[in-house]
C-alpha positions as semicolon CSV with decimal commas, in nm:
position;residue;x (nm);y (nm);z (nm)
1;X;-7,278;7,125;-7,940
2;X;-7,596;7,003;-8,105
3;X;-7,922;7,004;-7,909
4;X;-8,020;6,662;-7,774
5;X;-8,251;6,436;-7,970
6;X;-8,608;6,509;-7,848
7;X;-8,678;6,150;-7,737
8;X;-8,345;6,135;-7,553
9;X;-8,417;6,467;-7,382
10;X;-8,760;6,343;-7,270
11;X;-8,623;6,019;-7,123
12;X;-8,336;6,203;-6,957
13;X;-8,576;6,454;-6,799
14;X;-8,779;6,171;-6,644
15;X;-8,468;5,990;-6,518
16;X;-8,313;6,305;-6,371
17;X;-8,640;6,396;-6,198
18;X;-8,642;6,056;-6,031
19;X;-8,287;6,091;-5,901
20;X;-8,354;6,448;-5,790
21;X;-8,662;6,332;-5,599
22;X;-8,446;6,075;-5,423
23;X;-8,178;6,339;-5,358
24;X;-7,946;6,103;-5,543
25;X;-7,592;6,158;-5,655
26;X;-7,316;5,953;-5,812
27;X;-7,293;5,727;-5,505
28;X;-7,666;5,651;-5,484
29;X;-7,739;5,282;-5,530
30;X;-8,028;5,341;-5,765
31;X;-8,130;5,248;-6,114
32;X;-8,360;5,456;-6,333
33;X;-8,457;5,389;-6,692
34;X;-8,725;5,570;-6,891
35;X;-8,890;5,425;-7,200
36;X;-9,110;5,608;-7,446
37;X;-9,422;5,503;-7,632
38;X;-9,623;5,712;-7,875
39;X;-9,786;5,929;-7,606
40;X;-9,637;5,812;-7,275
41;X;-9,315;5,789;-7,080
42;X;-9,265;5,499;-6,840
43;X;-9,010;5,519;-6,561
44;X;-8,864;5,199;-6,416
45;X;-8,677;5,279;-6,094
46;X;-8,511;5,089;-5,812
47;X;-8,311;5,160;-5,497
48;X;-8,075;4,903;-5,345
49;X;-7,928;4,839;-5,000
50;X;-7,548;4,877;-4,997
51;X;-7,499;4,508;-4,915
52;X;-7,761;4,392;-5,164
53;X;-7,993;4,242;-4,901
54;X;-8,290;4,455;-5,003
55;X;-8,424;4,652;-5,293
56;X;-8,732;4,852;-5,379
57;X;-8,871;4,886;-5,730
58;X;-9,146;5,085;-5,893
59;X;-9,283;5,177;-6,231
60;X;-9,479;5,490;-6,321
61;X;-9,627;5,617;-6,646
62;X;-9,725;5,963;-6,760
63;X;-9,774;6,177;-7,068
64;X;-9,473;6,253;-7,287
65;X;-9,532;6,625;-7,235
66;X;-9,458;6,592;-6,859
67;X;-9,171;6,346;-6,811
68;X;-9,064;6,514;-6,488
69;X;-9,401;6,429;-6,332
70;X;-9,356;6,058;-6,405
71;X;-9,005;6,071;-6,261
72;X;-9,119;6,259;-5,954
73;X;-9,396;6,007;-5,891
74;X;-9,144;5,721;-5,918
75;X;-8,923;5,886;-5,655
76;X;-9,219;5,958;-5,429
77;X;-9,338;5,597;-5,452
78;X;-8,991;5,463;-5,368
79;X;-8,963;5,699;-5,071
80;X;-9,313;5,599;-4,955
81;X;-9,208;5,235;-4,975
82;X;-8,901;5,291;-4,755
83;X;-8,621;5,398;-4,989
84;X;-8,500;5,662;-4,742
85;X;-8,384;5,390;-4,502
86;X;-8,184;5,224;-4,779
87;X;-8,041;5,555;-4,900
88;X;-7,936;5,663;-4,551
89;X;-7,738;5,341;-4,515
90;X;-7,512;5,448;-4,802
91;X;-7,189;5,638;-4,745
92;X;-7,215;6,001;-4,854
93;X;-6,948;6,200;-5,030
94;X;-6,944;6,573;-5,076
């Protein structure tokens, strides 16, 4: 298997760091998308209530060399804003 494209690997690292910070899994009602510019990575992230009545969104930016930091900050901001309450309302599967 070929190594991932560097830009893809950078975006994926930021996105995975966000989900990890949220303790997310395949049932987490969250959306994370990382975009790259010449020297920065921007993470757009959101968490949603299971019934759709509420959502929280954030955007963070950081240097391309540290995509995990931008993802971690996105998760921390969402949790600070109340994402844990939305995430705990979701059914959990092993």
